[in-house]
């Protein structure tokens, strides 16, 4: 054990156990050597622990037990009835109170640490998920068969951005200048086939400060794909686009 590696709360518990004589010999020797060396933190901690253990003894009521109760306590402890003082009972009460405080502190510390561990595990899980998504998008963009198309590059500043399409991997949309989402609505992307066939829903996404990113994975019928479009729809999404079409990015044929 190294005292300088312990949390302040753990050191307080250690000093209290030392004051009660409940540490194992090796830990007792380490604390005693620090006291003999005049370590300020250890001297202060042990002094406060001794004051606590001494003060708790006075919490017991100053009242003599009845003779019958005293006799039962003596017999239960295995000590002779005559000549036995009341101080050992006060000492036992003090030790019990101190141990209760120590156990409570330990439990609180364990609960706090378990909560921190759970929070860190959740953060790590989220980070791993985001890392996997970023790796997937990187692999998607570096494929030679992925094509990119810009849209909305005009002076009137409509929604603009880029669409990346890979016939085997899917569609990635990067959009800017998107209008605010009204309450109860969300953006929906559509795959618009050639020849006037009905657009196919390709997923819902939200935007922050006009910026939107959406990745729809899976094969794409690229030879028959005319455009990628976006509309505002109810939050549950729609099976057919609701006018107006915010933008449609034409996809060049293969």
PDB file of N, CA, C and O in Angstrom, residues 54-63 86-87 89-94 97:
ATOM      1  N   UNK A  54     -12.310   9.201  19.885  1.00  0.00           N
ATOM      2  CA  UNK A  54     -12.489   9.564  21.293  1.00  0.00           C
ATOM      3  C   UNK A  54     -13.829  10.258  21.518  1.00  0.00           C
ATOM      4  O   UNK A  54     -14.520  10.015  22.511  1.00  0.00           O
ATOM      5  N   UNK A  55     -14.220  11.127  20.557  1.00  0.00           N
ATOM      6  CA  UNK A  55     -15.469  11.871  20.729  1.00  0.00           C
ATOM      7  C   UNK A  55     -16.685  10.980  20.615  1.00  0.00           C
ATOM      8  O   UNK A  55     -17.682  11.177  21.304  1.00  0.00           O
ATOM      9  N   UNK A  56     -16.613   9.978  19.765  1.00  0.00           N
ATOM     10  CA  UNK A  56     -17.784   9.114  19.566  1.00  0.00           C
ATOM     11  C   UNK A  56     -18.123   8.349  20.839  1.00  0.00           C
ATOM     12  O   UNK A  56     -19.283   8.048  21.118  1.00  0.00           O
ATOM     13  N   UNK A  57     -17.104   8.063  21.652  1.00  0.00           N
ATOM     14  CA  UNK A  57     -17.365   7.350  22.897  1.00  0.00           C
ATOM     15  C   UNK A  57     -18.290   8.112  23.818  1.00  0.00           C
ATOM     16  O   UNK A  57     -19.038   7.508  24.600  1.00  0.00           O
ATOM     17  N   UNK A  58     -18.271   9.438  23.718  1.00  0.00           N
ATOM     18  CA  UNK A  58     -19.124  10.241  24.600  1.00  0.00           C
ATOM     19  C   UNK A  58     -20.541  10.385  24.081  1.00  0.00           C
ATOM     20  O   UNK A  58     -21.376  11.035  24.701  1.00  0.00           O
ATOM     21  N   UNK A  59     -20.815   9.800  22.908  1.00  0.00           N
ATOM     22  CA  UNK A  59     -22.183   9.843  22.397  1.00  0.00           C
ATOM     23  C   UNK A  59     -23.094   8.888  23.143  1.00  0.00           C
ATOM     24  O   UNK A  59     -24.306   8.998  23.083  1.00  0.00           O
ATOM     25  N   UNK A  60     -22.521   7.916  23.816  1.00  0.00           N
ATOM     26  CA  UNK A  60     -23.340   6.966  24.577  1.00  0.00           C
ATOM     27  C   UNK A  60     -23.959   7.684  25.781  1.00  0.00           C
ATOM     28  O   UNK A  60     -23.350   8.569  26.386  1.00  0.00           O
ATOM     29  N   UNK A  61     -25.194   7.372  26.136  1.00  0.00           N
ATOM     30  CA  UNK A  61     -25.841   8.037  27.269  1.00  0.00           C
ATOM     31  C   UNK A  61     -25.133   7.733  28.581  1.00  0.00           C
ATOM     32  O   UNK A  61     -24.691   6.610  28.830  1.00  0.00           O
ATOM     33  N   UNK A  62     -24.992   8.768  29.404  1.00  0.00           N
ATOM     34  CA  UNK A  62     -24.329   8.643  30.697  1.00  0.00           C
ATOM     35  C   UNK A  62     -25.328   8.120  31.723  1.00  0.00           C
ATOM     36  O   UNK A  62     -25.873   8.874  32.532  1.00  0.00           O
ATOM     37  N   UNK A  63     -25.577   6.832  31.632  1.00  0.00           N
ATOM     38  CA  UNK A  63     -26.574   6.236  32.507  1.00  0.00           C
ATOM     39  C   UNK A  63     -26.150   4.822  32.857  1.00  0.00           C
ATOM     40  O   UNK A  63     -25.713   4.071  32.001  1.00  0.00           O
ATOM     41  N   UNK A  86     -17.544  -0.320  33.317  1.00  0.00           N
ATOM     42  CA  UNK A  86     -18.478   0.019  32.243  1.00  0.00           C
ATOM     43  C   UNK A  86     -17.749   0.551  31.015  1.00  0.00           C
ATOM     44  O   UNK A  86     -18.324   0.681  29.948  1.00  0.00           O
ATOM     45  N   UNK A  87     -16.428   0.807  31.132  1.00  0.00           N
ATOM     46  CA  UNK A  87     -15.705   1.459  30.038  1.00  0.00           C
ATOM     47  C   UNK A  87     -15.610   0.579  28.789  1.00  0.00           C
ATOM     48  O   UNK A  87     -15.598   1.081  27.678  1.00  0.00           O
ATOM     49  N   UNK A  89     -17.808  -1.300  27.579  1.00  0.00           N
ATOM     50  CA  UNK A  89     -19.038  -1.189  26.802  1.00  0.00           C
ATOM     51  C   UNK A  89     -19.030   0.119  25.998  1.00  0.00           C
ATOM     52  O   UNK A  89     -19.424   0.161  24.838  1.00  0.00           O
ATOM     53  N   UNK A  90     -18.553   1.202  26.650  1.00  0.00           N
ATOM     54  CA  UNK A  90     -18.444   2.473  25.940  1.00  0.00           C
ATOM     55  C   UNK A  90     -17.462   2.351  24.770  1.00  0.00           C
ATOM     56  O   UNK A  90     -17.697   2.883  23.680  1.00  0.00           O
ATOM     57  N   UNK A  91     -16.347   1.648  25.024  1.00  0.00           N
ATOM     58  CA  UNK A  91     -15.375   1.446  23.947  1.00  0.00           C
ATOM     59  C   UNK A  91     -15.957   0.658  22.796  1.00  0.00           C
ATOM     60  O   UNK A  91     -15.715   0.962  21.617  1.00  0.00           O
ATOM     61  N   UNK A  92     -16.743  -0.385  23.139  1.00  0.00           N
ATOM     62  CA  UNK A  92     -17.380  -1.177  22.093  1.00  0.00           C
ATOM     63  C   UNK A  92     -18.367  -0.329  21.296  1.00  0.00           C
ATOM     64  O   UNK A  92     -18.447  -0.426  20.070  1.00  0.00           O
ATOM     65  N   UNK A  93     -19.129   0.510  21.999  1.00  0.00           N
ATOM     66  CA  UNK A  93     -20.076   1.379  21.304  1.00  0.00           C
ATOM     67  C   UNK A  93     -19.349   2.357  20.385  1.00  0.00           C
ATOM     68  O   UNK A  93     -19.777   2.605  19.251  1.00  0.00           O
ATOM     69  N   UNK A  94     -18.219   2.900  20.865  1.00  0.00           N
ATOM     70  CA  UNK A  94     -17.450   3.832  20.040  1.00  0.00           C
ATOM     71  C   UNK A  94     -16.898   3.140  18.817  1.00  0.00           C
ATOM     72  O   UNK A  94     -16.955   3.667  17.694  1.00  0.00           O
ATOM     73  N   UNK A  97     -19.676   2.505  16.329  1.00  0.00           N
ATOM     74  CA  UNK A  97     -20.086   3.720  15.628  1.00  0.00           C
ATOM     75  C   UNK A  97     -19.069   4.111  14.564  1.00  0.00           C
ATOM     76  O   UNK A  97     -19.432   4.484  13.443  1.00  0.00           O
TER      77      UNK A  97
END
